[in-house]
Short mmCIF file of C-alpha atoms and ligand atoms in Angstrom, two decimals:
data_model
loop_
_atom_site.label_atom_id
_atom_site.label_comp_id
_atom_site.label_asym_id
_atom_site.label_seq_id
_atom_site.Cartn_x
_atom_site.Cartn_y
_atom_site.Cartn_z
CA UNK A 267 0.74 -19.59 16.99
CA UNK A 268 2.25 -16.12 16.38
CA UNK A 269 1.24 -14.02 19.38
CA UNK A 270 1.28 -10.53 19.69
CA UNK A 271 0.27 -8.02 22.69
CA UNK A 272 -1.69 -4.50 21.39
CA UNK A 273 -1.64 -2.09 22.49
CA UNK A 274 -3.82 1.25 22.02
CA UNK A 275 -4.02 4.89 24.07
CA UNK A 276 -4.87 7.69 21.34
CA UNK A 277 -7.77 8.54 23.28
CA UNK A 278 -9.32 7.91 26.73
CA UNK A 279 -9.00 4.56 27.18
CA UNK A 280 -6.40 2.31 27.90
CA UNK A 281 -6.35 -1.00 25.78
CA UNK A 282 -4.05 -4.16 25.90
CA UNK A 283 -4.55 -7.10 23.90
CA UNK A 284 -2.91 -10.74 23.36
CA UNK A 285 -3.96 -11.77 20.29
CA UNK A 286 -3.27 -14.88 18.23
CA UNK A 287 -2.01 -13.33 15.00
CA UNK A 288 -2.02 -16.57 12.64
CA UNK A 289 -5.36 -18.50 14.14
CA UNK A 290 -6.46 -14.44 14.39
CA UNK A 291 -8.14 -15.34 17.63
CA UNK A 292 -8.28 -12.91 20.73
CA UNK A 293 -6.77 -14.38 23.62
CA UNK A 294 -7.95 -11.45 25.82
CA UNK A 295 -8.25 -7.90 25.66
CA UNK A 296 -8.52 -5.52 28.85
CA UNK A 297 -9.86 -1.84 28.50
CA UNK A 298 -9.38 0.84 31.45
CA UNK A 299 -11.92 3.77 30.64
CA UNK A 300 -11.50 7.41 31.54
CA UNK A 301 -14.60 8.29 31.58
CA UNK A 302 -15.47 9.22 35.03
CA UNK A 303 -11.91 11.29 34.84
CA UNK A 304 -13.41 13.50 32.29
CA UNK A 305 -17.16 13.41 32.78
CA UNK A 306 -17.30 16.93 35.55
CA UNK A 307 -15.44 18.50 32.51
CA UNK A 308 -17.91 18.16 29.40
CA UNK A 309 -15.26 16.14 27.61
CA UNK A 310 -11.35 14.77 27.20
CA UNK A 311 -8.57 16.68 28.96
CA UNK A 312 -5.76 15.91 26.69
CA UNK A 313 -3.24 16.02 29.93
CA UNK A 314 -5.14 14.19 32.33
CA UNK A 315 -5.85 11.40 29.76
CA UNK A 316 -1.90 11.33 29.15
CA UNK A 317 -1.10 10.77 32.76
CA UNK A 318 -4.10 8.40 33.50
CA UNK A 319 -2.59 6.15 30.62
CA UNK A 320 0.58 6.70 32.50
CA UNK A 321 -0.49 5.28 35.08
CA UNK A 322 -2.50 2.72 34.04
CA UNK A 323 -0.75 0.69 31.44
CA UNK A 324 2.11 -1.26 33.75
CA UNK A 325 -0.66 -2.75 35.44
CA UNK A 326 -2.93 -3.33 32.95
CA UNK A 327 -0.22 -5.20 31.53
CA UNK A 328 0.17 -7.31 34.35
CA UNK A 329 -3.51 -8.37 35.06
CA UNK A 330 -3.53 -9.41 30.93
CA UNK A 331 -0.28 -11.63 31.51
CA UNK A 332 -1.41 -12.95 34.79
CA UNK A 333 -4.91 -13.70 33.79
CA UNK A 334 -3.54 -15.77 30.64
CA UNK A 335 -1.20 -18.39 30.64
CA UNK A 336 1.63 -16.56 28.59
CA UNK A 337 4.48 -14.77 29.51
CA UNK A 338 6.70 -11.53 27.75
CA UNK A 339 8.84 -13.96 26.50
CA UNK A 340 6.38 -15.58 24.25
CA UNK A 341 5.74 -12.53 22.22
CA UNK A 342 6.02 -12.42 18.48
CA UNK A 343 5.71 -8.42 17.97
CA UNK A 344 3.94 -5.65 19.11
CA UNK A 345 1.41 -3.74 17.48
CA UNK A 346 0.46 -0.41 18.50
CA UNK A 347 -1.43 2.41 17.88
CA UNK A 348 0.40 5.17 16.06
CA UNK A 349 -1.80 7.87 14.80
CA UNK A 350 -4.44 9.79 14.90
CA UNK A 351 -4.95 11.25 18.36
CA UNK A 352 -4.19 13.26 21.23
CA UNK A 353 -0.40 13.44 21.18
CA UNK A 354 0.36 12.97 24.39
CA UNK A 355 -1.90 10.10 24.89
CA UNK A 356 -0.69 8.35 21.67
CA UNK A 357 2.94 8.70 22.89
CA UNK A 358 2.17 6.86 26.11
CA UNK A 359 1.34 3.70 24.53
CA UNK A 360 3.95 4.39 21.30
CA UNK A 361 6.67 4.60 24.24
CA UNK A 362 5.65 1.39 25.69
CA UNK A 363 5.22 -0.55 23.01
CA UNK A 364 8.73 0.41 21.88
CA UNK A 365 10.20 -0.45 24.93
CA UNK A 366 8.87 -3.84 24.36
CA UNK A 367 9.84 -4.62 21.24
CA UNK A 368 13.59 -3.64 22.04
CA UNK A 369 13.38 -5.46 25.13
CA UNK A 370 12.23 -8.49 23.88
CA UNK A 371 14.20 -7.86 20.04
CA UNK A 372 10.82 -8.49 18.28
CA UNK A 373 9.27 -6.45 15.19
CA UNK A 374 6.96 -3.33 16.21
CA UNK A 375 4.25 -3.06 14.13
CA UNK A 376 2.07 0.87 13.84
CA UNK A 377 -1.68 0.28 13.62
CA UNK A 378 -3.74 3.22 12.23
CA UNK A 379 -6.53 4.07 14.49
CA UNK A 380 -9.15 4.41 12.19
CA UNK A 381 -7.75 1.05 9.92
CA UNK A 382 -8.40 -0.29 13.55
CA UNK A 383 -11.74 0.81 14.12
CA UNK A 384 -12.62 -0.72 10.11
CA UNK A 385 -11.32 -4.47 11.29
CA UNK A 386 -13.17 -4.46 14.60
CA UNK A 387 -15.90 -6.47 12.93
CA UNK A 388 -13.11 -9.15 11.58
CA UNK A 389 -12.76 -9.58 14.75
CA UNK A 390 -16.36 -11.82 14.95
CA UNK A 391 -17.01 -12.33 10.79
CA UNK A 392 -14.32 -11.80 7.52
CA UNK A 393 -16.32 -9.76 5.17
CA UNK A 394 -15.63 -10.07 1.49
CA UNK A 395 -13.24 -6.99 -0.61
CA UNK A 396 -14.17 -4.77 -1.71
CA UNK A 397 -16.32 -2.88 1.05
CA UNK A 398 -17.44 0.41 1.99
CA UNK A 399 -16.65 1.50 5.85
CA UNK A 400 -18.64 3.84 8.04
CA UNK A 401 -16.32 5.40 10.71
CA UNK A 402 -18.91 6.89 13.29
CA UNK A 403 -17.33 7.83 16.32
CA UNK A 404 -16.23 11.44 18.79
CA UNK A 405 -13.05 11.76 16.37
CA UNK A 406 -14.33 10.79 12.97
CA UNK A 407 -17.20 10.67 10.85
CA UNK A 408 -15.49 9.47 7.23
CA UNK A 409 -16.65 7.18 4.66
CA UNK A 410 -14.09 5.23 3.39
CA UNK A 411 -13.74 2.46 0.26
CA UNK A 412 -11.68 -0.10 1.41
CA UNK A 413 -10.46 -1.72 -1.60
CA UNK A 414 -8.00 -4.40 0.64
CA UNK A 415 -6.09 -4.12 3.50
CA UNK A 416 -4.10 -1.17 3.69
CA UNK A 417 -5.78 0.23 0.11
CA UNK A 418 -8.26 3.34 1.36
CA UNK A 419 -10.01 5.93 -0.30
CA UNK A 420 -11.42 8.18 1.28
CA UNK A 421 -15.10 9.11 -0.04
CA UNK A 422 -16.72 11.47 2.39
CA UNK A 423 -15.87 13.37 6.10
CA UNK A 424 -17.49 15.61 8.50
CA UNK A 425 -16.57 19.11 7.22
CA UNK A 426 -17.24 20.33 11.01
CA UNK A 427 -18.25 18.36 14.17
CA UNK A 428 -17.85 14.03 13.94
CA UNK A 429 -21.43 12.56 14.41
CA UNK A 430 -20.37 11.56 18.05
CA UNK A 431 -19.64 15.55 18.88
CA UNK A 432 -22.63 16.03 18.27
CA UNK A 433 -24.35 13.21 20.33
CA UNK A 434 -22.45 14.59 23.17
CA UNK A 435 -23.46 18.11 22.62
CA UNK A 436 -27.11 17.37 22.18
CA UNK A 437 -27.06 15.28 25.23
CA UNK A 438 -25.63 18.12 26.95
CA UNK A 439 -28.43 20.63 25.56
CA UNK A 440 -30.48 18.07 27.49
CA UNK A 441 -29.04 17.62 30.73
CA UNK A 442 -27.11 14.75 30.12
CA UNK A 443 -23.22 14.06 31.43
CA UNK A 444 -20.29 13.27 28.90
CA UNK A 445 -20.44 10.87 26.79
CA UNK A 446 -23.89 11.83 26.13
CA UNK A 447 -24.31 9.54 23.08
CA UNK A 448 -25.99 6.30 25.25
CA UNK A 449 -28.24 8.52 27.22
CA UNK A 450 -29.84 9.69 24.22
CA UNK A 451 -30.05 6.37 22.71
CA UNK A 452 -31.73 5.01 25.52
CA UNK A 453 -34.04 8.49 25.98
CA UNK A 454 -35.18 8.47 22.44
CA UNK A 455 -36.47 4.75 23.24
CA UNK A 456 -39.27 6.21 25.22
CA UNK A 457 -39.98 8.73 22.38
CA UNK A 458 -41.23 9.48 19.09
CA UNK A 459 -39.41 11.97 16.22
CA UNK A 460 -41.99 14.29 16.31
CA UNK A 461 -39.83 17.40 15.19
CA UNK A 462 -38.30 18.04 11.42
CA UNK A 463 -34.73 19.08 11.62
CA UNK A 464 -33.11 20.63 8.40
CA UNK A 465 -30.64 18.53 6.73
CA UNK A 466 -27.51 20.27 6.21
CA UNK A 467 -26.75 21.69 2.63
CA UNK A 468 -23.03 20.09 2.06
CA UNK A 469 -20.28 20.40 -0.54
CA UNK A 470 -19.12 17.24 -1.38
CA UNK A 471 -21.60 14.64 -2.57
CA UNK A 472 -20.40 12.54 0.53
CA UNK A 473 -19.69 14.81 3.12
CA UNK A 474 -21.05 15.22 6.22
CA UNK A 475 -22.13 18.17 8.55
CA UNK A 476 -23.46 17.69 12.31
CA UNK A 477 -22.70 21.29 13.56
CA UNK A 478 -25.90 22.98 12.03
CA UNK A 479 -27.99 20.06 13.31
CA UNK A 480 -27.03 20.40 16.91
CA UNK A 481 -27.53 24.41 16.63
CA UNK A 482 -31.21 23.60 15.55
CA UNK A 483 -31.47 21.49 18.60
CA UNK A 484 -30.63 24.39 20.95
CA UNK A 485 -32.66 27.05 18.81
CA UNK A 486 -35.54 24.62 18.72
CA UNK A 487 -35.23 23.68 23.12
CA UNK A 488 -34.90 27.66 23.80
CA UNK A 489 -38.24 27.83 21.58
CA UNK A 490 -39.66 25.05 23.27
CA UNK A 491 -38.27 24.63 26.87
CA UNK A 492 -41.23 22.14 27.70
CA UNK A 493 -41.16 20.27 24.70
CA UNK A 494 -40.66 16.22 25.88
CA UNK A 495 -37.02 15.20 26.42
CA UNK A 496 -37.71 12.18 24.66
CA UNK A 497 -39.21 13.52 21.74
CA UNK A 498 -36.21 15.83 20.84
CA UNK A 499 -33.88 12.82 21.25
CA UNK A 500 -35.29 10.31 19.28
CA UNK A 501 -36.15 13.91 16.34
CA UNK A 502 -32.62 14.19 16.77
CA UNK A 503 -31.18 10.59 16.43
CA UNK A 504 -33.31 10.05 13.52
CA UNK A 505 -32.71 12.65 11.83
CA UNK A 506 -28.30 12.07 12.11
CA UNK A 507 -29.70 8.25 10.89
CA UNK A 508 -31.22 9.78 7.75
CA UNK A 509 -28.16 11.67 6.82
CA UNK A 510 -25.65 8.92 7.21
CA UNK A 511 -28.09 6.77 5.08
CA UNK A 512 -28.28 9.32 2.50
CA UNK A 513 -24.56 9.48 2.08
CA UNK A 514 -23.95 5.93 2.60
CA UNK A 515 -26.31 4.90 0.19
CA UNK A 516 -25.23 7.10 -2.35
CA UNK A 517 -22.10 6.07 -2.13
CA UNK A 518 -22.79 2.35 -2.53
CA UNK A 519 -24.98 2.89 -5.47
CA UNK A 520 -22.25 5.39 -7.02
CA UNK A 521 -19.73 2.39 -6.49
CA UNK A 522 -21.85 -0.36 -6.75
CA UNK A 523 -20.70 -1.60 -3.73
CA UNK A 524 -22.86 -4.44 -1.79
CA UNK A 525 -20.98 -4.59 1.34
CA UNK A 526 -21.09 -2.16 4.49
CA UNK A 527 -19.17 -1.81 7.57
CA UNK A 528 -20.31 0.20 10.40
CA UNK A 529 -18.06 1.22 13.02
CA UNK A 530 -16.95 3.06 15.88
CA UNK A 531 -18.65 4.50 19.62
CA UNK A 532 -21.45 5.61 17.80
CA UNK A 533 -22.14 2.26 15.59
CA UNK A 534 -23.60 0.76 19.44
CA UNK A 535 -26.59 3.61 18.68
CA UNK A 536 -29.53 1.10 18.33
CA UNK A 537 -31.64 3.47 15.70
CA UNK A 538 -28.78 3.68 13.83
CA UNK A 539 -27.84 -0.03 13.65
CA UNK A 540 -31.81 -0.65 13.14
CA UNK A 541 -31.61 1.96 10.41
CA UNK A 542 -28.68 0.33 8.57
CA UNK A 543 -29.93 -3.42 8.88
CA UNK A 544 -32.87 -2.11 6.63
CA UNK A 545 -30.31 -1.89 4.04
CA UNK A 546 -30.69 -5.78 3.59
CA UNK A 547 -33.81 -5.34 1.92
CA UNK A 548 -32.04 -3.78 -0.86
CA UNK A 549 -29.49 -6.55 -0.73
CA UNK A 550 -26.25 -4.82 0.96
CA UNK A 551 -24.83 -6.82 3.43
CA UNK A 552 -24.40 -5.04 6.40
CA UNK A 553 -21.71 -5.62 9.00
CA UNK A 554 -21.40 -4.29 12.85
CA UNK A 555 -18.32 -5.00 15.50
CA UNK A 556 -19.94 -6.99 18.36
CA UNK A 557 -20.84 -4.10 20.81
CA UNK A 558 -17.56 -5.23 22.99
CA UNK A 559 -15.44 -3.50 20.23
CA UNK A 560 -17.09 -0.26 18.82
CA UNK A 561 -15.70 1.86 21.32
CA UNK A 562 -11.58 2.02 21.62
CA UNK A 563 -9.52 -1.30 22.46
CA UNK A 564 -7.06 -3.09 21.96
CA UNK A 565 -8.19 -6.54 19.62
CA UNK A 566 -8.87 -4.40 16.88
CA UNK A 567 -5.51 -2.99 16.57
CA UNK A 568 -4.15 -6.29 17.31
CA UNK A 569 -6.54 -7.45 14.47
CA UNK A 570 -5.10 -5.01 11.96
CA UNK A 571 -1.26 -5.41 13.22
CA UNK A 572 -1.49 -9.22 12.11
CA UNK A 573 -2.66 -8.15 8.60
CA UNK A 574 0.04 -5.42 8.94
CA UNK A 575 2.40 -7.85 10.60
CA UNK A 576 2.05 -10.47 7.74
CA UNK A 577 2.83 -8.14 5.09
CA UNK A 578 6.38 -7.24 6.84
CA UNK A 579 5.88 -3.97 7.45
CA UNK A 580 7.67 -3.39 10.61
CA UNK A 581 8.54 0.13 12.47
CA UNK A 582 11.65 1.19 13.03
CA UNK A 583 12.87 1.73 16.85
CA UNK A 584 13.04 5.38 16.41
CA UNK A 585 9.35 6.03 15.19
CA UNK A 586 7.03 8.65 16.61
CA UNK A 587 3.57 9.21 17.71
CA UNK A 588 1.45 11.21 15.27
CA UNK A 589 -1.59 13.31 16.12
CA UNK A 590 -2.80 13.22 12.50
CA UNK A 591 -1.67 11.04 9.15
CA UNK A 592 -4.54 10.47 6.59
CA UNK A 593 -5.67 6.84 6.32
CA UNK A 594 -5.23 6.77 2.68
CA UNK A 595 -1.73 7.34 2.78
CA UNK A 596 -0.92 5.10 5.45
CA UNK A 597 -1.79 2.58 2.93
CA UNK A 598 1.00 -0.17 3.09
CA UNK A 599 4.09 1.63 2.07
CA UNK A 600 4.81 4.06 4.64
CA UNK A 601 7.43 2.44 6.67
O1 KG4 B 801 -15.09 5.31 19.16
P1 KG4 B 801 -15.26 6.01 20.46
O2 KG4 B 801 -15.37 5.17 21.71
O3 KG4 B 801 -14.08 6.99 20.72
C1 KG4 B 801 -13.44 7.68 19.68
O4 KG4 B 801 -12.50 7.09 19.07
O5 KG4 B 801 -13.86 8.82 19.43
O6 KG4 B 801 -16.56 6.94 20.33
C2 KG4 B 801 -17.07 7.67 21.41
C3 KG4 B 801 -18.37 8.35 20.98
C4 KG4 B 801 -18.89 9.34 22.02
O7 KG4 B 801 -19.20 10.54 21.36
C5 KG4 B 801 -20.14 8.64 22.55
O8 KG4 B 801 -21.15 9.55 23.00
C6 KG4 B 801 -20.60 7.87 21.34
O9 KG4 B 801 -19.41 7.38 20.77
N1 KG4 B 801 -21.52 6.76 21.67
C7 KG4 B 801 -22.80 6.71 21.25
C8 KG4 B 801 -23.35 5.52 21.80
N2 KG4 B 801 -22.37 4.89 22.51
C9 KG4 B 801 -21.25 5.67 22.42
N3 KG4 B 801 -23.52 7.55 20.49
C10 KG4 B 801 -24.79 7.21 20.24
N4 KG4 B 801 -25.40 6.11 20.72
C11 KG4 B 801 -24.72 5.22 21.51
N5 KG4 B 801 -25.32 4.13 21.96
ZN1 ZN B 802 -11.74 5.44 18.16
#
């Protein structure tokens, strides 16, 4: 076995992983969320998240190596997350994965976040190159071709707020406390889309906009401040689920692609994963991350750092966190 430990902070949780890189088999991953951190304030504070991880991550570490039955010292390398996020988040886990691999003498492999997010399903079914990925999450909303491991193109992104954004700013509208996204999932249950919201006029053929969407929300609640709850949430979910269909399915037909990923926080929304399965009908496969792993951890990046890891593309000690590097260049040359 070729064992490595993951390790991921670009965000608001903080994610270890052992992870059996050549049987690629997860040994155990460990998540600590933020959430109740940032809830009172509407959303992430970029310096409380840093010093949370900070805190965090030594004993994280510990509970993973006490609750397995490895040690440091049977490590093979370390993959980590190295872009995008919220700098001083990323460099939290960047500096402690470094200090790892120098430690121990063992390679350091950089994950991209998002490349992380598209192998979260490998992590319970291989799907078939090549394949068209869905990022849905509070970062990102990008359509991607993914052409083989490390090849990207990027088809389509959110020219203004990511699809989760705008989950948590509708839920807001609505009383709801950050992250807003599984409230209204689990309000719009109860309801039925009785309201037609605009789609968004976008340039691009697969681009996305949310922001005019959630404005219609809050001109349409100040209209109609009796209006049920559960009506405007399931109005609203169904009508984000029409316009990532539209896009989506444009894009596979453009391509001539039969094979979807779905990914990301957002890719747990039950109308949205309902929506997509109907997509079988017309003979795409469809593919989702077991619920575990749509949200940010660990085995994902671990997932992607053994594909990384077995091309030899290694980090050099003196590497640095990056808030932002496009996917598509990340490809497999950048080291
Ligand atoms: O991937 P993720 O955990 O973090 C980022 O990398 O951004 O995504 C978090 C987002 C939040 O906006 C949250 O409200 C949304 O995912 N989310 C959902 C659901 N569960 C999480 N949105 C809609 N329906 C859900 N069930
Ligand atoms: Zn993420």
């Amino acid at each position: 076995m070729l064992l490595t430990l993951a390790i991921e902070t670009s965000c608001d949780e903080t994610a270890v992983a052992l992870f059996d890189a050549e049987g690629k088999k997860l040994i155990k991953h460990l998540v600590s969320s933020q959430v109740n951190l940032h809830s009172p304030f509407g959303g992430v504070v970029p310096e409380l998240s840093a010093r949370e991880h900070t805190k965090n991550i030594t004993p994280l570490l510990e509970t993973l190596f006490r609750e397995t039955p490895y040690s440091w010292k049977d490590l093979n390398f370390v993959s980590f997350t190295l872009t995008p996020g919220l700098i001083l988040s990323l460099v939290v886990g960047v500096g402690v994965a470094k200090s790892v691999a120098h430690s121990l003498g063992i390679p350091l492999v950089p994950v991209h976040h998002l490349e992380g997010h598209i192998y979260s399903v490998f992590l319970s079914q291989r799907v078939e190159y090549p394949f068209i990925a869905l990022i849905v999450s509070g970062g990102h909303t990008e359509l991607y071709l993914v052409k083989e491991f490390g090849r990207y193109q990027l088809l389509g992104k959110t020219l203004d707020d990511s699809v989760g954004e705008a989950f948590d700013k509708v839920a807001r509208l609505l009383g709801f406390p950050y992250p807003g996204g599984p409230h209204i999932d689990k309000l719009a249950q109860l309801g039925k889309p009785s309201i037609k919201f605009p789609h968004p006029k976008v340039s691009g053929k697969y681009n996305f906009s949310f922001s005019g969407l959630k404005t219609a929300v809050l001109n349409f609640i100040k209209r109609n401040p009796d209006y049920p709850k559960e009506d405007i949430a399931a109005s609203f979910q169904k009508t984000v689920a029409d316009i990532l269909l539209d896009k989506t399915e444009r894009a596979l037909r453009d391509l001539k692609i039969s094979r979807l990923v779905v990914v990301g926080g957002v890719a747990a929304n039950s109308e949205l994963r309902r929506r997509f399965k109907e997509l079988e009908k017309k003979n795409i496969e469809i593919f989702f991350p077991k619920m575990e792993f749509t949200s940010d951890n660990a085995a994902m990046i671990a997932y992607a750092g053994s594909l990384r890891f077995e091309r030899g593309r290694y980090a050099p000690l003196d590497i640095n966190a990056l808030p932002n590097y496009p996917l598509e260049k990340f490809g497999l040359d950048w080291t």
